[in-house]
Amino acid sequence: MEFIYSLINMMAEMAPYLLFGFLVAGVLYAFVPGKFYRNHLSRPGAWAVIKAALIGVPLPLCSCGVLPTAVSLRRNGASRGASTSFLIATPQTGVDSIAATYSLLGPAFAIIRPVAALVTAFIGGMLVNREDKACKVSCDMEVDTIDAPSSDSFAGKIKDALRYGFVEMIQNIGKWLIIGLVIAAAITVFIPDGFFTFFAEYPLLSMIAVVVVAVPMYVCSTGSIPIALSLMLKGLSPGAAFVLLMAGPAANFASIIIVGKSLGKKAAAIYLGTIVIGAIAIGMCIDYLMPRDWFTMPMMAGHANCHLQIGLFPGICSVLLIILLINALVRKYKQNKSERNKSEKMENQQTIIVKGMTCGHCKAMVEKNLAKLPGVESVTVDLASGETKIQGQPDPAAVKEVIEDLGFSIG
């Protein structure tokens, strides 16, 4: 039962802040046009890099979601430096993860995360700008855009904001949030207290170990929060936990590969190096230069996770978040199933042109007789054009034989 209690307590702590973050995310999506981002990132130089970082920090996009957005910005005229800055800043934070960080890890982490994202994004963007003349890369990827919905009315924008924030956003990060909470609860319950105290005298070694684990895996900025808290409760230093918070969401193999293809290999190396070196450098500053008292709040709160301690408002928010998670995941499952069915139908459908049909009786005879063939699921005939769509996988020779026996031909 301790595992369940720990899981419920963590969700109750995060739920009010997550719901607020999802709402703000929806408002940003519905009320800020996509061209705003492109218009401010197209010029080379430091100012475009700074604006890209400032725009990216509050946007609630994970490292997967930010890739098509950043490449789209590049294709619409954003400089390579600005695109890299956006790529580094955006997945590390977001209005939802900043709020959730405050709820579980306290104000110090909640402030340091966006500041670190801004600093590393600026450094990475400026380094890429220096290489811009030496490395010219064309982008031939097909990507989505970040344009806001086309609703003109205020009521329509509100509807779009709610749909994006509480349905689409939760569809995007819901699975990873659940995985993060489950992993965090498992760490809290099953790993002995003080397990990571071995690394207490070797903070740099612990940070390198975290990087080795964090870079290959995928974890969203929100899902990484409970994992970081659980590791801290088991003895991991705040600086090493911060490395997980920064490197986990911002860098994974998929991101590195796509950045390399769209912005160039040098830009990909700068992108990864800035994240890793920046995370370790800031982690070292946390452990050696900042008061440990700033990071003790989550440590003190976490020891109560073996018993249920939920207030009325967090409880209501938790129930609402669970309902939204179930709704979003069910919707996503249905969408995926519908897309698979549609794809299967497209694969199992063949179209032929039947010549010689002159009336509705001809059309009916073709449909009726083709439908009798083994492997045929349905037949639709357009009399005017002769276009005949056969759903299924019948023998082509048998189809031709039926058509010719009826006195028609295949064009």
mmCIF file of C-alpha atoms in Angstrom:
data_model
loop_
_atom_site.group_PDB
_atom_site.id
_atom_site.type_symbol
_atom_site.label_atom_id
_atom_site.label_comp_id
_atom_site.label_asym_id
_atom_site.label_seq_id
_atom_site.Cartn_x
_atom_site.Cartn_y
_atom_site.Cartn_z
ATOM 1 C CA MET A 1 0.000 0.000 0.000
ATOM 2 C CA GLU A 2 2.951 2.353 0.515
ATOM 3 C CA PHE A 3 3.474 2.456 -3.256
ATOM 4 C CA ILE A 4 -0.165 3.490 -3.822
ATOM 5 C CA TYR A 5 -0.036 6.087 -1.054
ATOM 6 C CA SER A 6 3.168 7.559 -2.439
ATOM 7 C CA LEU A 7 1.703 7.714 -5.949
ATOM 8 C CA ILE A 8 -1.510 9.388 -4.771
ATOM 9 C CA ASN A 9 0.331 11.922 -2.603
ATOM 10 C CA MET A 10 2.611 12.988 -5.452
ATOM 11 C CA MET A 11 -0.304 13.393 -7.825
ATOM 12 C CA ALA A 12 -2.223 15.456 -5.247
ATOM 13 C CA GLU A 13 0.781 17.746 -4.828
ATOM 14 C CA MET A 14 1.125 18.316 -8.562
ATOM 15 C CA ALA A 15 -2.510 18.325 -9.718
ATOM 16 C CA PRO A 16 -3.505 21.976 -8.948
ATOM 17 C CA TYR A 17 -0.362 23.327 -10.602
ATOM 18 C CA LEU A 18 -0.647 21.020 -13.596
ATOM 19 C CA LEU A 19 -4.240 22.062 -14.240
ATOM 20 C CA PHE A 20 -3.228 25.718 -14.071
ATOM 21 C CA GLY A 21 -0.322 25.057 -16.427
ATOM 22 C CA PHE A 22 -2.536 23.245 -18.940
ATOM 23 C CA LEU A 23 -4.940 26.212 -18.903
ATOM 24 C CA VAL A 24 -2.152 28.720 -19.569
ATOM 25 C CA ALA A 25 -0.808 26.467 -22.325
ATOM 26 C CA GLY A 26 -4.199 26.494 -24.018
ATOM 27 C CA VAL A 27 -4.453 30.279 -23.768
ATOM 28 C CA LEU A 28 -1.009 30.696 -25.345
ATOM 29 C CA TYR A 29 -1.984 28.352 -28.159
ATOM 30 C CA ALA A 30 -5.344 29.954 -28.925
ATOM 31 C CA PHE A 31 -4.559 33.637 -28.504
ATOM 32 C CA VAL A 32 -0.963 33.982 -29.753
ATOM 33 C CA PRO A 33 -0.735 33.547 -33.565
ATOM 34 C CA GLY A 34 1.983 31.339 -34.969
ATOM 35 C CA LYS A 35 3.299 34.102 -37.216
ATOM 36 C CA PHE A 36 4.253 36.027 -34.078
ATOM 37 C CA TYR A 37 6.957 33.478 -33.348
ATOM 38 C CA ARG A 38 8.279 33.430 -36.892
ATOM 39 C CA ASN A 39 8.333 37.224 -37.297
ATOM 40 C CA HIS A 40 10.566 37.654 -34.251
ATOM 41 C CA LEU A 41 13.060 34.886 -34.941
ATOM 42 C CA SER A 42 14.047 35.443 -38.565
ATOM 43 C CA ARG A 43 16.893 37.924 -38.067
ATOM 44 C CA PRO A 44 20.404 36.676 -37.265
ATOM 45 C CA GLY A 45 22.143 37.974 -34.194
ATOM 46 C CA ALA A 46 21.918 37.920 -30.419
ATOM 47 C CA TRP A 47 18.490 39.538 -30.119
ATOM 48 C CA ALA A 48 16.760 36.813 -32.148
ATOM 49 C CA VAL A 49 18.499 34.162 -30.027
ATOM 50 C CA ILE A 50 17.337 35.846 -26.819
ATOM 51 C CA LYS A 51 13.768 36.158 -28.088
ATOM 52 C CA ALA A 52 13.750 32.506 -29.156
ATOM 53 C CA ALA A 53 14.738 31.481 -25.634
ATOM 54 C CA LEU A 54 12.203 33.820 -24.022
ATOM 55 C CA ILE A 55 9.455 32.467 -26.277
ATOM 56 C CA GLY A 56 10.506 28.862 -25.739
ATOM 57 C CA VAL A 57 10.661 28.838 -21.929
ATOM 58 C CA PRO A 58 6.884 29.164 -21.242
ATOM 59 C CA LEU A 59 5.778 26.997 -24.182
ATOM 60 C CA PRO A 60 4.594 23.577 -22.940
ATOM 61 C CA LEU A 61 6.285 21.460 -25.622
ATOM 62 C CA CYS A 62 8.218 18.263 -24.914
ATOM 63 C CA SER A 63 11.449 17.356 -26.709
ATOM 64 C CA CYS A 64 9.446 15.447 -29.341
ATOM 65 C CA GLY A 65 6.831 18.157 -29.851
ATOM 66 C CA VAL A 66 9.408 20.934 -30.089
ATOM 67 C CA LEU A 67 11.278 19.319 -32.992
ATOM 68 C CA PRO A 68 8.721 19.873 -35.775
ATOM 69 C CA THR A 69 7.959 23.318 -34.357
ATOM 70 C CA ALA A 70 11.599 24.396 -34.376
ATOM 71 C CA VAL A 71 12.242 22.990 -37.846
ATOM 72 C CA SER A 72 9.086 24.750 -39.050
ATOM 73 C CA LEU A 73 10.434 28.010 -37.639
ATOM 74 C CA ARG A 74 13.674 27.389 -39.516
ATOM 75 C CA ARG A 75 11.827 26.753 -42.764
ATOM 76 C CA ASN A 76 9.838 29.937 -42.259
ATOM 77 C CA GLY A 77 12.952 32.072 -41.958
ATOM 78 C CA ALA A 78 14.241 31.747 -38.395
ATOM 79 C CA SER A 79 18.033 31.797 -38.111
ATOM 80 C CA ARG A 80 19.891 28.619 -37.172
ATOM 81 C CA GLY A 81 21.019 30.224 -33.939
ATOM 82 C CA ALA A 82 17.463 31.186 -32.994
ATOM 83 C CA SER A 83 16.191 27.720 -33.923
ATOM 84 C CA THR A 84 18.856 26.093 -31.733
ATOM 85 C CA SER A 85 18.054 28.453 -28.855
ATOM 86 C CA PHE A 86 14.378 27.538 -29.159
ATOM 87 C CA LEU A 87 15.252 23.822 -29.226
ATOM 88 C CA ILE A 88 17.331 24.052 -26.058
ATOM 89 C CA ALA A 89 15.002 26.277 -24.009
ATOM 90 C CA THR A 90 11.576 24.885 -24.837
ATOM 91 C CA PRO A 91 11.658 21.224 -23.675
ATOM 92 C CA GLN A 92 13.396 22.054 -20.383
ATOM 93 C CA THR A 93 10.476 24.051 -19.046
ATOM 94 C CA GLY A 94 6.928 25.179 -19.711
ATOM 95 C CA VAL A 95 4.216 26.847 -17.712
ATOM 96 C CA ASP A 96 2.947 23.446 -16.633
ATOM 97 C CA SER A 97 6.333 22.082 -15.551
ATOM 98 C CA ILE A 98 7.358 25.311 -13.785
ATOM 99 C CA ALA A 99 4.169 25.172 -11.713
ATOM 100 C CA ALA A 100 4.648 21.463 -11.027
ATOM 101 C CA THR A 101 8.299 22.029 -10.098
ATOM 102 C CA TYR A 102 7.232 24.581 -7.507
ATOM 103 C CA SER A 103 4.657 22.184 -6.077
ATOM 104 C CA LEU A 104 7.077 19.267 -5.555
ATOM 105 C CA LEU A 105 10.588 20.716 -5.464
ATOM 106 C CA GLY A 106 10.023 24.186 -4.066
ATOM 107 C CA PRO A 107 10.699 27.753 -5.264
ATOM 108 C CA ALA A 108 14.474 27.394 -5.694
ATOM 109 C CA PHE A 109 14.181 24.705 -8.372
ATOM 110 C CA ALA A 110 11.197 26.499 -9.929
ATOM 111 C CA ILE A 111 13.331 29.631 -10.427
ATOM 112 C CA ILE A 112 16.593 27.934 -11.392
ATOM 113 C CA ARG A 113 14.982 25.773 -14.119
ATOM 114 C CA PRO A 114 13.794 28.593 -16.423
ATOM 115 C CA VAL A 115 16.918 30.673 -15.705
ATOM 116 C CA ALA A 116 19.128 27.720 -16.666
ATOM 117 C CA ALA A 117 17.052 27.176 -19.794
ATOM 118 C CA LEU A 118 17.494 30.822 -20.801
ATOM 119 C CA VAL A 119 21.239 30.859 -20.175
ATOM 120 C CA THR A 120 22.034 27.587 -21.946
ATOM 121 C CA ALA A 121 19.721 28.444 -24.851
ATOM 122 C CA PHE A 122 21.464 31.785 -25.363
ATOM 123 C CA ILE A 123 24.925 30.211 -25.234
ATOM 124 C CA GLY A 124 23.964 27.409 -27.614
ATOM 125 C CA GLY A 125 22.262 29.780 -30.057
ATOM 126 C CA MET A 126 25.213 32.171 -30.142
ATOM 127 C CA LEU A 127 27.684 29.319 -30.688
ATOM 128 C CA VAL A 128 25.625 28.112 -33.652
ATOM 129 C CA ASN A 129 25.505 31.652 -35.039
ATOM 130 C CA ARG A 130 29.300 31.676 -35.043
ATOM 131 C CA GLU A 131 29.266 28.539 -37.197
ATOM 132 C CA ASP A 132 26.464 29.786 -39.435
ATOM 133 C CA LYS A 133 28.661 30.996 -42.270
ATOM 134 C CA ALA A 134 30.761 27.837 -42.310
ATOM 135 C CA CYS A 135 27.816 25.449 -42.220
ATOM 136 C CA LYS A 136 24.860 26.100 -44.504
ATOM 137 C CA VAL A 137 22.204 23.419 -44.196
ATOM 138 C CA SER A 138 19.008 23.103 -46.165
ATOM 139 C CA CYS A 139 15.945 21.694 -44.472
ATOM 140 C CA ASP A 140 13.866 19.330 -46.574
ATOM 141 C CA MET A 141 11.788 17.810 -43.802
ATOM 142 C CA GLU A 142 8.022 17.833 -43.863
ATOM 143 C CA VAL A 143 6.880 19.267 -40.541
ATOM 144 C CA ASP A 144 3.860 20.692 -38.826
ATOM 145 C CA THR A 145 3.413 24.382 -38.148
ATOM 146 C CA ILE A 146 2.574 26.071 -34.890
ATOM 147 C CA ASP A 147 -0.145 28.352 -36.231
ATOM 148 C CA ALA A 148 -2.977 28.883 -33.792
ATOM 149 C CA PRO A 149 -6.507 27.751 -34.695
ATOM 150 C CA SER A 150 -8.530 29.820 -37.111
ATOM 151 C CA SER A 151 -11.388 30.686 -34.727
ATOM 152 C CA ASP A 152 -12.051 34.426 -34.857
ATOM 153 C CA SER A 153 -14.613 34.759 -32.086
ATOM 154 C CA PHE A 154 -13.621 35.051 -28.442
ATOM 155 C CA ALA A 155 -15.865 32.110 -27.540
ATOM 156 C CA GLY A 156 -14.240 30.032 -30.265
ATOM 157 C CA LYS A 157 -10.760 30.839 -28.972
ATOM 158 C CA ILE A 158 -11.796 29.905 -25.439
ATOM 159 C CA LYS A 159 -13.078 26.572 -26.760
ATOM 160 C CA ASP A 160 -9.822 26.024 -28.661
ATOM 161 C CA ALA A 161 -7.805 26.899 -25.547
ATOM 162 C CA LEU A 162 -9.704 24.406 -23.386
ATOM 163 C CA ARG A 163 -9.490 21.692 -26.041
ATOM 164 C CA TYR A 164 -5.760 22.169 -26.547
ATOM 165 C CA GLY A 165 -4.880 22.581 -22.881
ATOM 166 C CA PHE A 166 -7.036 19.845 -21.368
ATOM 167 C CA VAL A 167 -7.197 17.353 -24.233
ATOM 168 C CA GLU A 168 -4.332 17.669 -26.713
ATOM 169 C CA MET A 169 -1.690 18.708 -24.184
ATOM 170 C CA ILE A 170 -2.646 15.878 -21.849
ATOM 171 C CA GLN A 171 -2.596 13.482 -24.801
ATOM 172 C CA ASN A 172 0.969 14.606 -25.545
ATOM 173 C CA ILE A 173 2.437 14.334 -22.055
ATOM 174 C CA GLY A 174 -0.123 12.247 -20.147
ATOM 175 C CA LYS A 175 1.614 8.922 -20.725
ATOM 176 C CA TRP A 176 4.997 10.314 -19.715
ATOM 177 C CA LEU A 177 3.530 12.011 -16.656
ATOM 178 C CA ILE A 178 2.053 8.708 -15.493
ATOM 179 C CA ILE A 179 5.321 6.869 -16.168
ATOM 180 C CA GLY A 180 7.247 9.515 -14.234
ATOM 181 C CA LEU A 181 4.900 9.280 -11.252
ATOM 182 C CA VAL A 182 5.041 5.475 -11.217
ATOM 183 C CA ILE A 183 8.856 5.448 -11.401
ATOM 184 C CA ALA A 184 9.034 8.082 -8.662
ATOM 185 C CA ALA A 185 6.700 6.139 -6.383
ATOM 186 C CA ALA A 186 8.687 2.945 -6.990
ATOM 187 C CA ILE A 187 11.955 4.714 -6.147
ATOM 188 C CA THR A 188 10.422 6.200 -2.996
ATOM 189 C CA VAL A 189 9.147 2.863 -1.714
ATOM 190 C CA PHE A 190 11.618 0.242 -2.926
ATOM 191 C CA ILE A 191 15.019 1.988 -2.825
ATOM 192 C CA PRO A 192 16.408 2.208 0.718
ATOM 193 C CA ASP A 193 16.905 5.611 2.304
ATOM 194 C CA GLY A 194 20.429 6.899 1.816
ATOM 195 C CA PHE A 195 21.020 4.613 -1.192
ATOM 196 C CA PHE A 196 22.808 7.414 -3.065
ATOM 197 C CA THR A 197 24.841 8.659 -0.135
ATOM 198 C CA PHE A 198 27.815 6.901 -1.744
ATOM 199 C CA PHE A 199 27.859 9.750 -4.268
ATOM 200 C CA ALA A 200 27.782 12.442 -1.590
ATOM 201 C CA GLU A 201 31.552 12.863 -1.742
ATOM 202 C CA TYR A 202 31.624 12.605 -5.547
ATOM 203 C CA PRO A 203 28.960 15.013 -6.899
ATOM 204 C CA LEU A 204 30.603 15.281 -10.314
ATOM 205 C CA LEU A 205 30.586 11.492 -10.659
ATOM 206 C CA SER A 206 26.900 11.369 -9.739
ATOM 207 C CA MET A 207 26.079 14.045 -12.329
ATOM 208 C CA ILE A 208 27.967 12.205 -15.061
ATOM 209 C CA ALA A 209 26.087 9.024 -14.140
ATOM 210 C CA VAL A 210 22.781 10.893 -14.356
ATOM 211 C CA VAL A 211 23.734 12.285 -17.790
ATOM 212 C CA VAL A 212 24.614 8.803 -19.058
ATOM 213 C CA VAL A 213 21.176 7.594 -18.013
ATOM 214 C CA ALA A 214 19.167 10.716 -18.913
ATOM 215 C CA VAL A 215 20.399 11.452 -22.457
ATOM 216 C CA PRO A 216 19.428 8.127 -24.115
ATOM 217 C CA MET A 217 16.008 7.934 -22.450
ATOM 218 C CA TYR A 218 12.980 10.126 -22.999
ATOM 219 C CA VAL A 219 11.271 11.892 -20.124
ATOM 220 C CA CYS A 220 9.199 15.070 -20.406
ATOM 221 C CA SER A 221 9.904 18.118 -18.254
ATOM 222 C CA THR A 222 6.872 17.428 -16.065
ATOM 223 C CA GLY A 223 7.413 13.683 -15.751
ATOM 224 C CA SER A 224 11.020 14.218 -14.629
ATOM 225 C CA ILE A 225 9.960 16.177 -11.533
ATOM 226 C CA PRO A 226 8.689 13.334 -9.309
ATOM 227 C CA ILE A 227 11.644 11.174 -10.375
ATOM 228 C CA ALA A 228 14.088 13.894 -9.308
ATOM 229 C CA LEU A 229 12.296 14.286 -5.980
ATOM 230 C CA SER A 230 12.408 10.555 -5.284
ATOM 231 C CA LEU A 231 16.120 10.362 -6.089
ATOM 232 C CA MET A 232 16.830 13.278 -3.753
ATOM 233 C CA LEU A 233 14.944 11.512 -0.975
ATOM 234 C CA LYS A 234 17.288 8.553 -1.447
ATOM 235 C CA GLY A 235 20.442 10.626 -1.077
ATOM 236 C CA LEU A 236 21.102 12.101 -4.527
ATOM 237 C CA SER A 237 22.363 15.682 -4.301
ATOM 238 C CA PRO A 238 20.141 18.578 -5.483
ATOM 239 C CA GLY A 239 22.698 19.404 -8.185
ATOM 240 C CA ALA A 240 22.606 15.875 -9.603
ATOM 241 C CA ALA A 241 18.803 15.922 -9.464
ATOM 242 C CA PHE A 242 18.870 19.159 -11.442
ATOM 243 C CA VAL A 243 20.994 17.479 -14.116
ATOM 244 C CA LEU A 244 18.158 14.985 -14.577
ATOM 245 C CA LEU A 245 15.606 17.817 -14.748
ATOM 246 C CA MET A 246 17.592 19.565 -17.463
ATOM 247 C CA ALA A 247 19.244 16.834 -19.539
ATOM 248 C CA GLY A 248 16.391 14.325 -19.444
ATOM 249 C CA PRO A 249 13.739 16.467 -21.204
ATOM 250 C CA ALA A 250 16.097 18.446 -23.458
ATOM 251 C CA ALA A 251 18.235 15.724 -25.026
ATOM 252 C CA ASN A 252 17.559 12.276 -26.401
ATOM 253 C CA PHE A 253 18.840 10.352 -29.391
ATOM 254 C CA ALA A 254 15.832 11.194 -31.572
ATOM 255 C CA SER A 255 16.300 14.916 -30.927
ATOM 256 C CA ILE A 256 20.010 14.777 -31.694
ATOM 257 C CA ILE A 257 19.467 12.933 -34.985
ATOM 258 C CA ILE A 258 16.771 15.320 -36.213
ATOM 259 C CA VAL A 259 18.734 18.400 -35.157
ATOM 260 C CA GLY A 260 21.705 17.044 -37.082
ATOM 261 C CA LYS A 261 19.630 16.540 -40.219
ATOM 262 C CA SER A 262 17.839 19.881 -40.063
ATOM 263 C CA LEU A 263 20.496 22.242 -38.697
ATOM 264 C CA GLY A 264 23.742 20.392 -39.367
ATOM 265 C CA LYS A 265 26.104 18.131 -37.470
ATOM 266 C CA LYS A 266 27.981 21.007 -35.846
ATOM 267 C CA ALA A 267 24.726 22.488 -34.601
ATOM 268 C CA ALA A 268 23.731 19.080 -33.194
ATOM 269 C CA ALA A 269 27.072 18.794 -31.386
ATOM 270 C CA ILE A 270 26.671 22.302 -29.958
ATOM 271 C CA TYR A 271 23.076 21.500 -28.988
ATOM 272 C CA LEU A 272 24.055 18.366 -27.048
ATOM 273 C CA GLY A 273 27.240 19.832 -25.594
ATOM 274 C CA THR A 274 25.493 22.957 -24.351
ATOM 275 C CA ILE A 275 22.831 20.917 -22.575
ATOM 276 C CA VAL A 276 25.227 18.422 -20.966
ATOM 277 C CA ILE A 277 27.954 20.879 -19.958
ATOM 278 C CA GLY A 278 25.397 23.474 -18.894
ATOM 279 C CA ALA A 279 23.476 20.972 -16.765
ATOM 280 C CA ILE A 280 26.623 19.776 -14.986
ATOM 281 C CA ALA A 281 27.932 23.331 -14.488
ATOM 282 C CA ILE A 282 24.674 24.552 -12.977
ATOM 283 C CA GLY A 283 24.399 21.360 -10.937
ATOM 284 C CA MET A 284 27.855 22.023 -9.474
ATOM 285 C CA CYS A 285 26.817 25.594 -8.646
ATOM 286 C CA ILE A 286 23.751 24.267 -6.820
ATOM 287 C CA ASP A 287 25.798 21.818 -4.753
ATOM 288 C CA TYR A 288 28.750 24.097 -3.964
ATOM 289 C CA LEU A 289 27.548 27.699 -4.162
ATOM 290 C CA MET A 290 23.907 27.681 -3.080
ATOM 291 C CA PRO A 291 22.577 27.139 0.452
ATOM 292 C CA ARG A 292 21.381 23.575 0.987
ATOM 293 C CA ASP A 293 18.421 24.981 2.936
ATOM 294 C CA TRP A 294 16.906 26.141 -0.362
ATOM 295 C CA PHE A 295 16.455 22.519 -1.375
ATOM 296 C CA THR A 296 15.363 20.914 1.901
ATOM 297 C CA MET A 297 11.603 21.585 1.538
ATOM 298 C CA PRO A 298 10.935 18.610 -0.742
ATOM 299 C CA MET A 299 13.170 16.418 1.409
ATOM 300 C CA MET A 300 11.109 17.208 4.501
ATOM 301 C CA ALA A 301 7.762 16.852 2.735
ATOM 302 C CA GLY A 302 8.679 13.580 1.063
ATOM 303 C CA HIS A 303 9.019 11.548 4.259
ATOM 304 C CA ALA A 304 5.234 11.696 4.792
ATOM 305 C CA ASN A 305 4.482 9.830 1.579
ATOM 306 C CA CYS A 306 3.818 6.519 3.317
ATOM 307 C CA HIS A 307 0.452 7.860 4.561
ATOM 308 C CA LEU A 308 -2.345 9.609 2.723
ATOM 309 C CA GLN A 309 -2.283 13.336 3.412
ATOM 310 C CA ILE A 310 -4.561 15.064 0.903
ATOM 311 C CA GLY A 311 -6.507 18.279 1.395
ATOM 312 C CA LEU A 312 -9.932 18.916 -0.104
ATOM 313 C CA PHE A 313 -8.799 21.183 -2.951
ATOM 314 C CA PRO A 314 -5.812 19.025 -4.020
ATOM 315 C CA GLY A 315 -8.110 15.996 -3.818
ATOM 316 C CA ILE A 316 -10.667 17.600 -6.142
ATOM 317 C CA CYS A 317 -7.892 18.632 -8.530
ATOM 318 C CA SER A 318 -6.475 15.093 -8.457
ATOM 319 C CA VAL A 319 -9.841 13.571 -9.347
ATOM 320 C CA LEU A 320 -10.272 16.093 -12.161
ATOM 321 C CA LEU A 321 -6.757 15.391 -13.451
ATOM 322 C CA ILE A 322 -7.388 11.635 -13.417
ATOM 323 C CA ILE A 323 -10.629 12.138 -15.378
ATOM 324 C CA LEU A 324 -8.817 14.334 -17.911
ATOM 325 C CA LEU A 325 -5.993 11.794 -18.216
ATOM 326 C CA ILE A 326 -8.421 8.936 -18.831
ATOM 327 C CA ASN A 327 -10.394 11.018 -21.334
ATOM 328 C CA ALA A 328 -7.262 12.112 -23.211
ATOM 329 C CA LEU A 329 -5.710 8.648 -23.313
ATOM 330 C CA VAL A 330 -8.990 7.032 -24.442
ATOM 331 C CA ARG A 331 -9.351 9.665 -27.164
ATOM 332 C CA LYS A 332 -5.793 9.081 -28.290
ATOM 333 C CA TYR A 333 -6.337 5.323 -28.349
ATOM 334 C CA LYS A 334 -9.486 5.754 -30.460
ATOM 335 C CA GLN A 335 -7.690 8.138 -32.820
ATOM 336 C CA ASN A 336 -4.789 5.732 -33.247
ATOM 337 C CA LYS A 337 -7.191 2.845 -33.814
ATOM 338 C CA SER A 338 -9.146 4.874 -36.371
ATOM 339 C CA GLU A 339 -5.941 5.810 -38.185
ATOM 340 C CA ARG A 340 -4.804 2.183 -38.222
ATOM 341 C CA ASN A 341 -8.164 1.058 -39.590
ATOM 342 C CA LYS A 342 -8.072 3.763 -42.214
ATOM 343 C CA SER A 343 -4.542 2.776 -43.188
ATOM 344 C CA GLU A 344 -5.518 -0.888 -43.395
ATOM 345 C CA LYS A 345 -8.499 -0.016 -45.558
ATOM 346 C CA MET A 346 -6.314 2.013 -47.889
ATOM 347 C CA GLU A 347 -3.873 -0.889 -48.151
ATOM 348 C CA ASN A 348 -6.659 -3.402 -48.806
ATOM 349 C CA GLN A 349 -8.475 -1.309 -51.404
ATOM 350 C CA GLN A 350 -7.956 -1.539 -55.140
ATOM 351 C CA THR A 351 -9.523 0.610 -57.829
ATOM 352 C CA ILE A 352 -10.248 -0.463 -61.391
ATOM 353 C CA ILE A 353 -12.090 1.112 -64.318
ATOM 354 C CA VAL A 354 -14.905 -1.012 -65.727
ATOM 355 C CA LYS A 355 -15.885 -0.074 -69.296
ATOM 356 C CA GLY A 356 -19.181 -0.798 -70.982
ATOM 357 C CA MET A 357 -21.670 -0.063 -68.145
ATOM 358 C CA THR A 358 -24.625 2.000 -69.339
ATOM 359 C CA CYS A 359 -27.310 1.812 -66.654
ATOM 360 C CA GLY A 360 -28.051 1.171 -63.023
ATOM 361 C CA HIS A 361 -28.640 -2.508 -63.737
ATOM 362 C CA CYS A 362 -25.100 -2.849 -65.103
ATOM 363 C CA LYS A 363 -23.749 -1.165 -61.977
ATOM 364 C CA ALA A 364 -25.739 -3.465 -59.703
ATOM 365 C CA MET A 365 -24.617 -6.609 -61.563
ATOM 366 C CA VAL A 366 -20.940 -5.655 -61.247
ATOM 367 C CA GLU A 367 -21.276 -4.883 -57.541
ATOM 368 C CA LYS A 368 -23.266 -8.041 -56.820
ATOM 369 C CA ASN A 369 -21.015 -10.462 -58.652
ATOM 370 C CA LEU A 370 -17.715 -8.977 -57.476
ATOM 371 C CA ALA A 371 -18.972 -9.048 -53.887
ATOM 372 C CA LYS A 372 -19.305 -12.852 -54.151
ATOM 373 C CA LEU A 373 -15.595 -13.342 -54.770
ATOM 374 C CA PRO A 374 -13.456 -14.685 -51.875
ATOM 375 C CA GLY A 375 -11.580 -11.917 -50.113
ATOM 376 C CA VAL A 376 -13.941 -9.121 -51.154
ATOM 377 C CA GLU A 377 -15.410 -7.092 -48.288
ATOM 378 C CA SER A 378 -17.333 -4.488 -50.275
ATOM 379 C CA VAL A 379 -17.654 -3.078 -53.786
ATOM 380 C CA THR A 380 -18.552 0.478 -54.808
ATOM 381 C CA VAL A 381 -19.143 1.401 -58.459
ATOM 382 C CA ASP A 382 -19.413 4.896 -59.936
ATOM 383 C CA LEU A 383 -21.496 4.501 -63.066
ATOM 384 C CA ALA A 384 -20.462 7.764 -64.736
ATOM 385 C CA SER A 385 -16.728 7.171 -64.598
ATOM 386 C CA GLY A 386 -16.720 3.378 -64.332
ATOM 387 C CA GLU A 387 -14.490 3.653 -61.280
ATOM 388 C CA THR A 388 -14.904 0.505 -59.190
ATOM 389 C CA LYS A 389 -13.463 0.369 -55.670
ATOM 390 C CA ILE A 390 -12.969 -3.128 -54.275
ATOM 391 C CA GLN A 391 -12.348 -3.397 -50.549
ATOM 392 C CA GLY A 392 -10.391 -6.515 -49.653
ATOM 393 C CA GLN A 393 -7.787 -8.732 -51.292
ATOM 394 C CA PRO A 394 -9.430 -10.775 -54.079
ATOM 395 C CA ASP A 395 -7.546 -12.599 -56.821
ATOM 396 C CA PRO A 396 -7.017 -10.071 -59.676
ATOM 397 C CA ALA A 397 -7.509 -12.827 -62.260
ATOM 398 C CA ALA A 398 -10.877 -13.729 -60.710
ATOM 399 C CA VAL A 399 -11.952 -10.077 -60.762
ATOM 400 C CA LYS A 400 -11.082 -9.793 -64.441
ATOM 401 C CA GLU A 401 -12.906 -13.023 -65.227
ATOM 402 C CA VAL A 402 -16.119 -11.836 -63.517
ATOM 403 C CA ILE A 403 -16.028 -8.491 -65.348
ATOM 404 C CA GLU A 404 -15.529 -10.134 -68.727
ATOM 405 C CA ASP A 405 -18.221 -12.785 -68.074
ATOM 406 C CA LEU A 406 -20.672 -9.929 -67.494
ATOM 407 C CA GLY A 407 -19.766 -8.482 -70.899
ATOM 408 C CA PHE A 408 -17.641 -5.599 -69.695
ATOM 409 C CA SER A 409 -13.924 -4.878 -69.828
ATOM 410 C CA ILE A 410 -11.285 -3.433 -67.551
ATOM 411 C CA GLY A 411 -9.730 -0.177 -68.759
#
